[in-house]
Amino acid sequence: MNFVVALPTEAKPIVEAFGLKKYSQKTPFPMYKNDLHTLVISGVGKNRASSATGYLLGRNQSTCPVFLNFGIAGHGSLPLGSAFLATRIISDQESENYYPPQIISSRIRKSPLCSVSKPVTDYPEEIGYDMEAHAFFATACLGTTRELIQVFKVVSDNPNHSIAQIDGDQITQLIAGSLPDFQTICGQLQSMEKEINPKSEEIEFKTIGYSIHPFSQTQRHLLDRLFRHAHSLAIDQSIILAGLRSGKSAKEAIRNLEKILEPHRVIK
Amino acid sequence: MIDQIYFEEEIEDHPRTQEFFARFPKATLTPCLHYKEVFNPVGQNFRLQKQKPGLILAKQNGKRIQSIPESYGIGGKQNFYFSHLLNCLYDCRYCFLQGMYPSAHYVLFVNYEEFWDDIFEKTSQSSEIPTWFFSGYDCDSLAMESTTRFVEFFLPLFAKNRNAHLELRTKSVNIRTLKKYSPSPNIVTAFSFTPEEISEQLENGVPKVKSRIKAMLELARQGWLVGIRIDPVIDCIDFENRYAKLFNQLIKDLPLPSLHSVSLGSFRMPTSFFRRIEKLYPHEPLFAGKLTNKNNSTTYLPELEHNRLQVCKKLLLDLLPQEKLFLCEMNSSSP
Ligand code: SF4
């Protein structure tokens, strides 16, 4: 999963909870990692959020990765410390609106969110206010499916508590207080990511299959389809590989595979 | 369970919108400028959204009534379809909606009155020829009745306008609203079926075949006209026995005068939809069947298709008169 946060004080509880380590090589943004997750600290504002998200997208290996933006936000009506998932993300500068699909099952609050170019102090509407989410979403949706892009915010200021009253430690505490919700979101997003991305065993199997003959690019596409069908029809991998190996050429190997599949192509 | 409602700002005060807000007090309400802002963007995953679709309340300002070819019809000369709802409560793996729509959210057009005005106008234009209106092209006509109250609104109107014929197409057993009214000869409730073994594999969330037959018989016994839709016909092992068993189950207790029509259609959909669905469910055995791409349409291989349809046709003609049987050529959704 990929996390984009604006401030180090927001990142701290997540870095600790997930055991992320500072990435030692030089990167354009401070970055923390473990085997499963990468977190970048973008800095404040839309340009930084967009660049950091783009940077993470560029590094990504997965077809449909998870992108989560979290941090503090102002809110027109929610009390301090309440956490919410953004349902609609608007901007004071852009006309496009985003609606992250609400597919997470939880009791976490939901709220519209407006990304502004300057901090808001008068909270004109009963919605959230931040400075990054819109740019984050706009960039992330270029590289992954919208269900896996979510924005999770914790209220740090509202009409009764100005942002000027909050210091770095308090920000860290607010984020730490919403860790259980954060983990719920991550857990569900992670299983959705698994559901729609190819399994590593399949990728390995494909690599083995490709290596048997010098298949052209077109033939590889054909093979991919046949491998998929073989999997759907529950044909054992050893039978598939034997079929490919018994062909004297790439063409013959594909023909063999088609013959193996043919009698099974019917619903049980 | 609907826990996310989007609504077009323009229709926030529409009485039907307000009724929804009142009926789902726990739902999160999110305004949007136009339903397409939520429904249409590229880069959505239908499969993931299907796990928890939201409801979008919108107004259909575009063309509300679309004509369809005579070949899709069930004997009528003038055929139209209209969609008050996009997407379906159920999740049939062969359904073309998964390939046609970028999103699995339900879009409900709340301006029922304007749909009716258009239907009325179409009917008045040709008052001598009966005009057919099909409501189950982009959704199941009854499955979401408790949410949409679509039948509740349209049924009395059609009942009063006998020249306008309505087909409600469904896999639901939600016949409560229909049962409240006296049967109308211009309204047909058409139930779609595949054999039980296929239904269990491919029709997720759909009531069991037996329960659907029971619902159909209940309506027929009350005097309603019913239809049977064997669409899509799915190639499977033990094909003839399975379909023969299904047809016998369907017809044996049905009073024949209540049977309006039976239609047959093979599995088929535009290839661009098929490719999208295949990507969503790469390990679905249905998609590894003996399929081919013919004129940008994905269908069974011609010989297989012909054979399967002929088998069904023969089995059905042993049970009912020829004039009740129709061949259908639209896409495979058919609730
Ligand atoms: S085939 Fe019909 S019942 Fe099944 S999901 Fe599609 S519209 Fe719904």
Coordinates of C-alpha atoms and ligand atoms in Angstrom, one line a residue:
Chain A
M1 CA 0.0 0.0 0.0
N2 CA 1.0 3.6 -0.6
F3 CA 0.5 6.3 1.9
V4 CA 0.8 10.0 1.2
V5 CA 1.0 12.4 4.2
A6 CA 1.8 16.1 4.3
L7 CA 3.7 16.3 7.6
P8 CA 6.2 14.3 9.5
T9 CA 4.1 14.7 12.7
E10 CA 1.2 13.1 10.9
A11 CA 3.4 10.2 9.6
K12 CA 5.0 9.3 13.0
P13 CA 2.2 7.1 14.5
I14 CA 1.8 5.2 11.2
V15 CA 5.5 4.7 10.7
E16 CA 5.7 3.3 14.3
A17 CA 2.5 1.2 14.0
F18 CA 3.6 -0.5 10.7
G19 CA 7.3 -0.7 11.6
L20 CA 8.3 1.3 8.5
K21 CA 11.9 2.1 8.1
K22 CA 13.4 5.3 6.6
Y23 CA 14.5 4.6 3.1
S24 CA 18.2 5.1 2.9
Q25 CA 18.6 6.1 -0.7
K26 CA 18.2 9.6 -1.9
T27 CA 14.5 10.3 -2.9
P28 CA 12.7 13.5 -3.8
F29 CA 10.5 13.1 -0.7
P30 CA 11.2 11.6 2.7
M31 CA 10.2 8.0 2.3
Y32 CA 9.5 5.1 4.8
K33 CA 9.1 1.5 3.8
N34 CA 8.6 -2.1 4.8
D35 CA 7.9 -5.1 2.5
L36 CA 4.3 -4.2 2.0
H37 CA 3.9 -0.5 2.5
T38 CA 5.5 2.8 1.3
L39 CA 4.9 6.1 2.9
V40 CA 6.0 9.5 1.5
I41 CA 5.9 12.8 3.3
S42 CA 4.8 15.2 0.6
G43 CA 4.9 18.5 2.4
V44 CA 1.9 20.9 2.4
G45 CA -0.2 21.9 -0.6
K46 CA -1.5 20.6 -3.8
N47 CA 1.7 20.7 -5.9
R48 CA 3.6 18.7 -3.4
A49 CA 0.8 16.2 -2.9
S50 CA 0.5 15.7 -6.6
S51 CA 4.3 15.3 -7.1
A52 CA 4.7 12.9 -4.2
T53 CA 1.7 10.8 -5.4
G54 CA 3.1 10.8 -8.9
Y55 CA 6.5 9.8 -7.6
L56 CA 5.0 6.8 -5.7
L57 CA 2.9 5.8 -8.7
G58 CA 6.0 5.7 -10.9
R59 CA 7.8 3.4 -8.4
N60 CA 4.9 1.0 -8.2
Q61 CA 5.0 -2.6 -9.5
S62 CA 1.4 -3.6 -8.8
T63 CA -1.3 -3.2 -11.6
C64 CA -3.8 -1.7 -9.2
P65 CA -2.1 -0.4 -6.1
V66 CA -3.8 1.1 -3.0
F67 CA -3.3 4.8 -2.4
L68 CA -4.3 6.3 0.9
N69 CA -4.0 10.0 1.8
F70 CA -4.3 10.7 5.5
G71 CA -3.7 13.5 7.8
I72 CA -5.4 16.3 9.7
A73 CA -8.2 18.5 8.3
G74 CA -10.4 21.3 9.5
H75 CA -14.1 20.7 9.6
G76 CA -17.2 22.9 9.7
S77 CA -19.1 20.8 12.2
L78 CA -17.3 17.6 13.4
P79 CA -15.6 17.7 16.8
L80 CA -11.9 17.6 17.3
G81 CA -10.3 14.2 17.0
S82 CA -13.1 12.7 14.9
A83 CA -11.9 10.8 11.9
F84 CA -13.7 10.6 8.5
L85 CA -13.4 9.2 5.1
A86 CA -13.9 11.7 2.2
T87 CA -17.0 11.0 0.1
R88 CA -16.7 13.9 -2.2
I89 CA -13.5 15.9 -2.9
I90 CA -13.9 19.3 -4.3
S91 CA -11.3 22.1 -4.7
D92 CA -11.4 25.9 -4.5
Q93 CA -9.4 26.0 -7.7
E94 CA -10.4 23.1 -9.9
S95 CA -13.7 22.3 -11.4
E96 CA -13.5 18.5 -11.3
N97 CA -15.0 16.7 -8.3
Y98 CA -14.0 13.3 -7.1
Y99 CA -16.2 10.7 -5.4
P100 CA -14.0 7.9 -3.8
P101 CA -16.3 4.8 -4.0
Q102 CA -17.4 4.0 -0.5
I103 CA -16.7 0.4 -0.4
I104 CA -15.2 0.1 3.1
S105 CA -17.5 -1.5 5.7
S106 CA -17.0 0.3 8.9
R107 CA -18.6 2.8 11.2
I108 CA -16.1 5.5 10.3
R109 CA -17.8 8.8 9.7
K110 CA -18.1 10.1 6.1
S111 CA -17.8 13.7 5.0
P112 CA -17.3 15.8 1.9
L113 CA -13.9 17.5 1.8
C114 CA -12.7 20.7 0.1
S115 CA -9.1 21.1 -0.8
V116 CA -8.1 24.7 -0.4
S117 CA -5.1 26.7 -1.5
K118 CA -4.9 28.7 1.7
P119 CA -5.8 27.5 5.2
V120 CA -9.5 28.1 6.1
T121 CA -10.4 29.8 9.3
D122 CA -14.1 30.5 8.9
Y123 CA -15.3 27.0 7.9
P124 CA -18.1 28.2 5.6
E125 CA -19.7 24.8 5.2
E126 CA -20.2 21.7 7.2
I127 CA -17.5 19.8 5.4
G128 CA -13.8 19.1 5.8
Y129 CA -11.0 21.4 4.6
D130 CA -7.5 20.3 3.7
M131 CA -4.8 21.3 1.2
E132 CA -3.8 18.0 -0.5
A133 CA -6.6 15.5 -1.1
H134 CA -7.9 16.8 -4.4
A135 CA -4.5 16.9 -6.0
F136 CA -3.7 13.5 -4.5
F137 CA -6.8 11.9 -5.9
A138 CA -6.4 13.6 -9.3
T139 CA -2.9 12.0 -9.6
A140 CA -3.6 8.7 -8.1
C141 CA -6.5 7.9 -10.3
L142 CA -4.2 8.1 -13.3
G143 CA -2.6 4.9 -12.1
T144 CA -5.0 2.8 -10.2
T145 CA -8.7 2.1 -9.7
R146 CA -10.7 4.6 -7.8
E147 CA -12.0 2.1 -5.2
L148 CA -8.4 1.7 -3.9
I149 CA -7.9 5.5 -3.6
Q150 CA -9.2 6.8 -0.3
V151 CA -8.7 9.9 1.8
F152 CA -8.9 9.6 5.5
K153 CA -8.7 12.7 7.7
V154 CA -8.7 13.5 11.4
V155 CA -10.3 16.8 12.5
S156 CA -7.7 19.1 14.0
D157 CA -9.6 22.3 13.9
N158 CA -13.1 23.6 13.7
P159 CA -15.1 26.7 14.4
N160 CA -14.5 26.3 18.1
H161 CA -10.8 25.4 18.0
S162 CA -8.5 27.3 15.6
I163 CA -5.6 25.5 13.9
A164 CA -3.3 28.0 15.7
Q165 CA -4.0 26.2 19.0
I166 CA -2.6 22.9 17.7
D167 CA 1.1 22.0 17.9
G168 CA 3.0 19.1 16.3
D169 CA 2.7 16.8 19.3
Q170 CA -1.1 17.2 19.3
I171 CA -1.2 16.4 15.7
T172 CA 0.7 13.2 16.3
Q173 CA -1.7 12.4 19.2
L174 CA -4.8 13.0 17.0
I175 CA -3.5 10.7 14.3
A176 CA -2.5 8.1 16.9
G177 CA -6.0 8.2 18.3
S178 CA -7.5 7.2 14.9
L179 CA -5.1 4.3 14.4
P180 CA -7.7 1.6 14.9
D181 CA -9.9 3.1 12.1
F182 CA -6.8 3.5 10.0
Q183 CA -6.0 -0.1 10.4
T184 CA -9.6 -1.2 9.5
I185 CA -9.3 0.8 6.3
C186 CA -5.9 -0.6 5.4
G187 CA -7.0 -4.2 6.1
Q188 CA -10.0 -3.9 3.8
L189 CA -8.1 -2.1 1.0
Q190 CA -5.4 -4.7 1.1
S191 CA -7.8 -7.6 0.6
M192 CA -9.5 -5.8 -2.2
E193 CA -6.1 -5.2 -3.8
K194 CA -5.4 -8.9 -3.6
E195 CA -8.7 -9.7 -5.1
I196 CA -8.1 -7.9 -8.3
N197 CA -4.4 -8.2 -8.8
P198 CA -2.8 -11.3 -10.4
K199 CA -1.4 -13.7 -7.8
S200 CA 2.3 -14.1 -7.7
E201 CA 2.0 -17.9 -8.4
E202 CA 0.3 -17.1 -11.7
I203 CA 3.0 -14.7 -12.6
E204 CA 5.6 -17.3 -11.8
F205 CA 3.8 -19.9 -13.8
K206 CA 3.6 -17.6 -16.8
T207 CA 7.3 -17.0 -16.6
I208 CA 8.0 -20.7 -16.6
G209 CA 5.6 -21.2 -19.6
Y210 CA 7.2 -18.4 -21.6
S211 CA 10.6 -19.9 -21.1
I212 CA 9.8 -23.2 -22.8
H213 CA 9.9 -21.9 -26.4
P214 CA 10.9 -18.5 -27.9
F215 CA 7.3 -17.2 -28.0
S216 CA 6.7 -14.0 -29.9
Q217 CA 4.7 -11.1 -28.3
T218 CA 1.5 -12.1 -30.1
Q219 CA 2.0 -15.7 -29.0
R220 CA 2.5 -14.7 -25.4
H221 CA -0.8 -12.9 -25.5
L222 CA -2.4 -16.1 -26.8
L223 CA -0.6 -18.1 -24.1
D224 CA -1.8 -15.7 -21.4
R225 CA -5.4 -16.4 -22.5
L226 CA -4.9 -20.1 -22.6
F227 CA -3.2 -20.1 -19.2
R228 CA -6.2 -18.2 -17.8
H229 CA -8.6 -20.6 -19.4
A230 CA -6.7 -23.6 -18.0
H231 CA -6.9 -22.1 -14.6
S232 CA -10.7 -21.4 -15.0
L233 CA -11.2 -25.0 -16.1
A234 CA -9.1 -26.4 -13.2
I235 CA -6.6 -28.1 -15.4
D236 CA -3.5 -29.1 -13.6
Q237 CA -0.4 -26.9 -14.3
S238 CA 1.8 -30.0 -14.8
I239 CA -0.5 -31.0 -17.7
I240 CA -0.2 -27.6 -19.3
L241 CA 3.6 -27.5 -19.0
A242 CA 3.9 -31.1 -20.4
G243 CA 1.7 -30.0 -23.3
L244 CA 3.9 -27.0 -24.1
R245 CA 7.1 -29.1 -23.8
S246 CA 5.8 -31.8 -26.1
G247 CA 5.6 -29.2 -28.9
K248 CA 8.6 -28.9 -31.2
S249 CA 8.0 -25.2 -31.8
A250 CA 6.2 -22.3 -30.2
K251 CA 3.4 -22.7 -32.7
E252 CA 3.0 -26.4 -32.1
A253 CA 3.1 -25.9 -28.3
I254 CA 0.2 -23.5 -28.5
R255 CA -1.7 -25.9 -30.7
N256 CA -1.1 -28.7 -28.1
L257 CA -2.4 -26.5 -25.3
E258 CA -5.5 -25.7 -27.3
K259 CA -6.2 -29.4 -27.8
I260 CA -5.8 -30.1 -24.1
L261 CA -8.3 -27.4 -23.2
E262 CA -10.9 -28.1 -25.9
P263 CA -12.8 -31.0 -24.2
H264 CA -13.0 -29.1 -20.9
R265 CA -14.6 -25.9 -22.4
V266 CA -18.0 -26.4 -20.9
I267 CA -19.7 -25.4 -17.7
K268 CA -20.0 -28.2 -15.1
Chain B
M1 CA -28.6 -2.3 2.4
I2 CA -28.1 1.2 1.0
D3 CA -25.7 3.2 3.1
Q4 CA -24.4 5.7 0.6
I5 CA -26.8 7.9 -1.4
Y6 CA -25.6 10.4 -4.0
F7 CA -28.1 12.8 -5.3
E8 CA -28.1 15.4 -8.0
E9 CA -28.3 18.8 -6.4
E10 CA -31.0 19.8 -8.8
I11 CA -33.4 17.1 -7.5
E12 CA -32.6 17.5 -3.8
D13 CA -36.2 18.8 -3.1
H14 CA -37.9 16.4 -5.4
P15 CA -40.6 14.5 -3.3
R16 CA -39.2 11.1 -4.3
T17 CA -35.7 12.2 -3.3
Q18 CA -36.9 13.4 0.0
E19 CA -38.8 10.1 0.5
F20 CA -35.5 8.2 0.0
F21 CA -33.7 10.4 2.5
A22 CA -36.5 9.7 5.0
R23 CA -36.5 6.0 4.2
F24 CA -32.7 5.6 4.6
P25 CA -32.0 7.8 7.6
K26 CA -28.6 6.2 8.3
A27 CA -27.3 6.6 4.8
T28 CA -24.6 9.1 4.1
L29 CA -26.0 11.7 1.7
T30 CA -23.5 13.1 -0.8
P31 CA -24.6 15.8 -3.4
C32 CA -23.2 15.8 -6.9
L33 CA -23.8 18.1 -9.9
H34 CA -24.8 15.3 -12.3
Y35 CA -25.0 11.5 -11.8
K36 CA -22.4 11.0 -14.5
E37 CA -19.8 12.7 -12.2
V38 CA -20.0 9.7 -9.9
F39 CA -21.1 7.0 -12.4
N40 CA -19.1 7.6 -15.5
P41 CA -15.4 8.3 -14.7
V42 CA -13.0 5.9 -16.2
G43 CA -10.8 3.8 -13.8
Q44 CA -13.5 2.2 -11.7
N45 CA -13.7 -1.4 -10.9
F46 CA -17.2 -2.9 -11.3
R47 CA -16.3 -6.0 -9.3
L48 CA -15.1 -4.2 -6.3
Q49 CA -18.0 -1.7 -6.4
K50 CA -20.5 -4.5 -6.7
Q51 CA -19.6 -5.5 -3.1
K52 CA -21.1 -2.3 -1.8
P53 CA -22.8 -0.2 -4.4
G54 CA -24.2 3.2 -3.6
L55 CA -27.5 4.6 -4.8
I56 CA -27.4 7.6 -7.1
L57 CA -30.6 9.6 -7.3
A58 CA -30.8 11.5 -10.6
K59 CA -33.1 13.0 -13.2
Q60 CA -33.3 11.5 -16.6
N61 CA -33.2 14.6 -18.9
G62 CA -32.1 12.6 -21.9
K63 CA -34.1 10.3 -24.1
R64 CA -36.3 8.3 -21.7
I65 CA -37.9 5.9 -24.2
Q66 CA -35.7 4.0 -26.7
S67 CA -37.0 1.9 -29.5
I68 CA -35.9 -1.7 -29.9
P69 CA -36.1 -3.9 -32.9
E70 CA -39.1 -6.1 -33.6
S71 CA -36.8 -9.2 -33.3
Y72 CA -36.4 -8.5 -29.5
G73 CA -40.1 -8.3 -29.0
I74 CA -42.7 -10.9 -28.1
G75 CA -45.1 -10.4 -30.9
G76 CA -45.6 -6.6 -30.7
K77 CA -45.0 -4.4 -33.7
Q78 CA -43.8 -1.4 -31.8
N79 CA -41.3 -2.1 -29.0
F80 CA -39.6 0.3 -26.7
Y81 CA -37.6 0.0 -23.5
F82 CA -37.2 2.4 -20.7
S83 CA -34.8 2.4 -17.8
H84 CA -35.8 4.0 -14.6
L85 CA -32.9 2.2 -13.0
L86 CA -29.4 1.4 -14.1
N87 CA -27.7 -1.7 -12.6
C88 CA -29.1 -4.6 -10.7
L89 CA -29.3 -6.0 -7.2
Y90 CA -28.1 -9.4 -8.5
D91 CA -24.8 -10.4 -9.9
C92 CA -25.1 -12.8 -12.8
R93 CA -21.8 -13.6 -14.3
Y94 CA -23.1 -13.5 -17.8
C95 CA -24.8 -10.1 -17.4
F96 CA -23.7 -7.5 -20.0
L97 CA -24.3 -4.7 -17.5
Q98 CA -20.9 -5.4 -15.9
G99 CA -19.3 -4.7 -19.2
M100 CA -21.4 -1.8 -20.3
Y101 CA -21.3 0.4 -17.2
P102 CA -18.2 1.7 -15.6
S103 CA -19.7 1.6 -12.2
A104 CA -21.8 -0.8 -10.1
H105 CA -23.7 2.0 -8.3
Y106 CA -27.5 1.9 -8.8
V107 CA -28.7 5.0 -10.7
L108 CA -32.4 5.7 -10.0
F109 CA -34.1 8.3 -12.1
V110 CA -36.7 9.8 -9.8
N111 CA -38.7 11.6 -12.5
Y112 CA -41.2 8.7 -13.0
E113 CA -43.9 11.1 -14.0
E114 CA -41.9 12.3 -17.1
F115 CA -41.2 8.7 -18.0
W116 CA -44.9 8.0 -17.9
D117 CA -45.7 11.2 -20.0
D118 CA -43.3 9.9 -22.7
I119 CA -44.8 6.4 -22.6
F120 CA -48.3 7.9 -22.9
E121 CA -47.2 10.0 -25.8
K122 CA -45.7 7.1 -27.7
T123 CA -48.9 5.1 -27.1
S124 CA -51.1 7.9 -28.3
Q125 CA -49.1 8.3 -31.5
S126 CA -50.3 4.9 -32.7
S127 CA -53.4 4.0 -30.8
E128 CA -54.4 1.2 -33.2
I129 CA -51.3 -0.9 -32.8
P130 CA -50.4 -2.2 -29.3
T131 CA -47.2 -0.8 -28.1
W132 CA -44.8 -2.8 -25.9
F133 CA -42.6 -1.2 -23.2
F134 CA -39.9 -3.3 -21.7
S135 CA -38.6 -2.2 -18.3
G136 CA -36.0 -4.7 -17.5
Y137 CA -33.2 -4.0 -20.0
D138 CA -30.8 -2.2 -17.6
C139 CA -31.9 -3.7 -14.4
D140 CA -34.3 -6.3 -12.9
S141 CA -37.8 -4.9 -12.9
L142 CA -38.8 -6.2 -9.5
A143 CA -35.7 -7.0 -7.4
M144 CA -35.4 -3.5 -6.0
E145 CA -39.1 -2.8 -5.7
S146 CA -39.0 -2.2 -2.0
T147 CA -36.5 0.5 -2.6
T148 CA -37.7 2.0 -5.9
R149 CA -41.5 1.5 -5.7
F150 CA -41.4 1.5 -9.5
V151 CA -44.2 -1.0 -10.0
E152 CA -46.3 0.7 -7.4
F153 CA -46.2 3.8 -9.5
F154 CA -46.4 2.4 -13.1
L155 CA -48.7 -0.5 -12.7
P156 CA -51.9 1.5 -12.1
L157 CA -51.0 3.7 -15.0
F158 CA -50.5 0.9 -17.4
A159 CA -53.6 -0.9 -16.0
K160 CA -55.7 2.2 -17.1
N161 CA -54.1 2.4 -20.5
R162 CA -54.6 -1.0 -22.1
N163 CA -53.0 -0.1 -25.4
A164 CA -49.7 0.3 -23.7
H165 CA -48.2 -3.1 -22.9
L166 CA -45.7 -3.6 -20.2
E167 CA -43.2 -6.4 -19.7
L168 CA -41.6 -6.6 -16.3
R169 CA -38.6 -8.8 -16.5
T170 CA -37.3 -10.4 -13.4
K171 CA -35.4 -13.0 -11.5
S172 CA -36.9 -11.8 -8.3
V173 CA -39.7 -13.3 -6.2
N174 CA -40.7 -9.9 -5.0
I175 CA -44.3 -10.0 -6.3
R176 CA -46.0 -8.4 -3.3
T177 CA -46.9 -5.2 -5.2
L178 CA -48.3 -7.1 -8.2
K179 CA -50.4 -9.3 -5.9
K180 CA -52.1 -6.2 -4.4
Y181 CA -53.7 -5.4 -7.8
S182 CA -56.1 -7.1 -10.1
P183 CA -54.5 -8.7 -13.1
S184 CA -54.3 -6.5 -16.2
P185 CA -54.2 -8.2 -19.6
N186 CA -51.6 -5.7 -20.9
I187 CA -49.0 -6.4 -18.2
V188 CA -46.7 -9.5 -18.4
T189 CA -44.3 -10.5 -15.7
A190 CA -41.5 -12.4 -17.4
F191 CA -39.3 -14.6 -15.3
S192 CA -35.9 -15.6 -16.6
F193 CA -34.4 -19.0 -15.9
T194 CA -31.4 -21.2 -16.4
P195 CA -31.2 -24.7 -15.0
E196 CA -30.6 -24.9 -11.2
E197 CA -27.0 -26.2 -11.6
I198 CA -26.2 -23.2 -13.8
S199 CA -28.1 -20.7 -11.7
E200 CA -26.1 -21.8 -8.6
Q201 CA -22.8 -21.2 -10.4
L202 CA -23.6 -18.0 -12.3
E203 CA -26.5 -16.1 -10.8
N204 CA -25.1 -14.7 -7.6
G205 CA -27.7 -13.4 -5.2
V206 CA -30.6 -14.6 -7.3
P207 CA -33.5 -16.5 -5.5
K208 CA -33.5 -20.3 -6.1
V209 CA -35.1 -21.6 -9.3
K210 CA -37.8 -23.3 -7.2
S211 CA -38.8 -20.1 -5.4
R212 CA -39.0 -18.2 -8.7
I213 CA -41.2 -20.9 -10.2
K214 CA -43.4 -20.7 -7.1
A215 CA -43.7 -16.9 -7.5
M216 CA -44.5 -17.3 -11.1
L217 CA -47.3 -19.8 -10.4
E218 CA -48.7 -17.6 -7.7
L219 CA -49.1 -14.8 -10.1
A220 CA -50.5 -17.0 -12.8
R221 CA -53.0 -18.5 -10.5
Q222 CA -54.1 -15.0 -9.5
G223 CA -54.8 -14.4 -13.2
W224 CA -51.7 -12.4 -14.2
L225 CA -50.0 -13.1 -17.5
V226 CA -46.6 -14.5 -17.1
G227 CA -43.7 -15.0 -19.5
I228 CA -40.8 -17.4 -19.4
R229 CA -37.4 -16.2 -20.6
I230 CA -34.8 -18.9 -21.3
D231 CA -32.1 -16.3 -21.9
P232 CA -29.2 -16.7 -22.0
V233 CA -29.1 -20.4 -22.9
I234 CA -25.8 -21.6 -21.4
D235 CA -23.8 -24.5 -22.7
C236 CA -23.2 -27.0 -20.0
I237 CA -22.6 -30.7 -19.3
D238 CA -25.7 -32.8 -19.4
F239 CA -27.3 -30.0 -21.3
E240 CA -30.4 -31.7 -22.7
N241 CA -31.4 -33.4 -19.4
R242 CA -30.9 -30.2 -17.4
Y243 CA -32.9 -28.0 -19.7
A244 CA -35.6 -30.7 -20.1
K245 CA -36.0 -30.9 -16.4
L246 CA -36.2 -27.1 -16.1
F247 CA -38.8 -26.8 -18.8
N248 CA -41.0 -29.5 -17.2
Q249 CA -40.7 -27.8 -13.9
L250 CA -41.7 -24.5 -15.4
I251 CA -44.7 -25.7 -17.5
K252 CA -46.2 -28.6 -15.7
D253 CA -48.3 -26.7 -13.2
L254 CA -48.7 -23.5 -15.1
P255 CA -52.2 -22.8 -16.4
L256 CA -51.5 -22.4 -20.2
P257 CA -53.8 -19.4 -20.7
S258 CA -51.7 -17.5 -18.2
L259 CA -48.6 -18.2 -20.2
H260 CA -48.1 -15.2 -22.4
S261 CA -44.9 -16.2 -24.1
V262 CA -41.6 -18.1 -23.9
S263 CA -38.5 -16.6 -25.4
L264 CA -35.2 -18.2 -26.1
G265 CA -31.9 -16.5 -26.5
S266 CA -28.3 -17.7 -26.6
F267 CA -25.4 -16.2 -24.6
R268 CA -24.2 -13.2 -26.5
M269 CA -22.9 -9.7 -25.9
P270 CA -20.8 -7.0 -27.6
T271 CA -17.2 -8.2 -27.6
S272 CA -16.0 -4.9 -26.0
F273 CA -18.2 -5.6 -23.0
F274 CA -17.1 -9.2 -22.9
R275 CA -13.4 -8.2 -22.8
R276 CA -14.1 -5.9 -19.9
I277 CA -16.0 -8.6 -18.0
E278 CA -13.3 -11.2 -18.7
K279 CA -10.7 -8.8 -17.1
L280 CA -12.9 -8.4 -14.1
Y281 CA -13.3 -12.2 -13.6
P282 CA -10.3 -13.8 -15.4
H283 CA -11.0 -17.2 -13.8
E284 CA -14.6 -17.6 -14.6
P285 CA -15.2 -20.9 -16.4
L286 CA -18.1 -19.4 -18.4
F287 CA -15.6 -17.3 -20.3
A288 CA -13.4 -20.3 -21.1
G289 CA -16.3 -21.8 -23.0
K290 CA -16.5 -22.4 -26.8
L291 CA -17.0 -18.8 -27.6
T292 CA -16.2 -16.8 -30.7
N293 CA -16.2 -13.2 -31.9
K294 CA -18.8 -12.7 -34.6
N295 CA -19.5 -9.2 -36.0
N296 CA -18.2 -7.6 -32.8
S297 CA -20.4 -9.9 -30.7
T298 CA -19.2 -12.7 -28.5
T299 CA -21.3 -15.8 -28.8
Y300 CA -21.0 -19.5 -28.7
L301 CA -19.5 -21.1 -31.9
P302 CA -22.2 -21.0 -34.5
E303 CA -22.7 -24.8 -34.7
L304 CA -22.9 -25.1 -30.9
E305 CA -25.2 -22.2 -30.6
H306 CA -27.5 -23.6 -33.3
N307 CA -27.5 -27.0 -31.7
R308 CA -28.3 -25.7 -28.2
L309 CA -31.1 -23.5 -29.4
Q310 CA -32.6 -26.3 -31.5
V311 CA -32.5 -28.7 -28.5
C312 CA -34.3 -26.1 -26.4
K313 CA -36.8 -25.3 -29.1
K314 CA -37.6 -29.0 -29.6
L315 CA -38.0 -29.6 -25.9
L316 CA -40.3 -26.5 -25.5
L317 CA -42.4 -27.3 -28.5
D318 CA -43.2 -30.7 -26.9
L319 CA -44.8 -28.7 -24.1
L320 CA -46.4 -25.6 -25.7
P321 CA -47.8 -24.3 -28.9
Q322 CA -45.5 -22.8 -31.5
E323 CA -47.1 -19.3 -31.3
K324 CA -46.0 -18.9 -27.7
L325 CA -42.3 -19.3 -28.5
F326 CA -40.1 -16.5 -29.6
L327 CA -36.4 -16.3 -30.4
C328 CA -34.6 -13.3 -29.0
E329 CA -31.5 -11.5 -30.2
M330 CA -30.7 -8.8 -27.7
N331 CA -27.8 -8.9 -25.3
S332 CA -27.4 -11.3 -22.4
S333 CA -28.6 -9.5 -19.4
S334 CA -32.3 -10.2 -19.2
P335 CA -33.1 -10.3 -15.5
Ligands
SF4_1 S1 -28.7 -10.8 -15.8 FE1 -30.5 -9.7 -15.1 S2 -30.8 -10.5 -13.0 FE2 -28.7 -11.0 -13.5 S3 -27.5 -9.3 -12.8 FE3 -28.0 -8.8 -15.0 S4 -29.9 -7.6 -14.9 FE4 -29.6 -8.6 -12.9

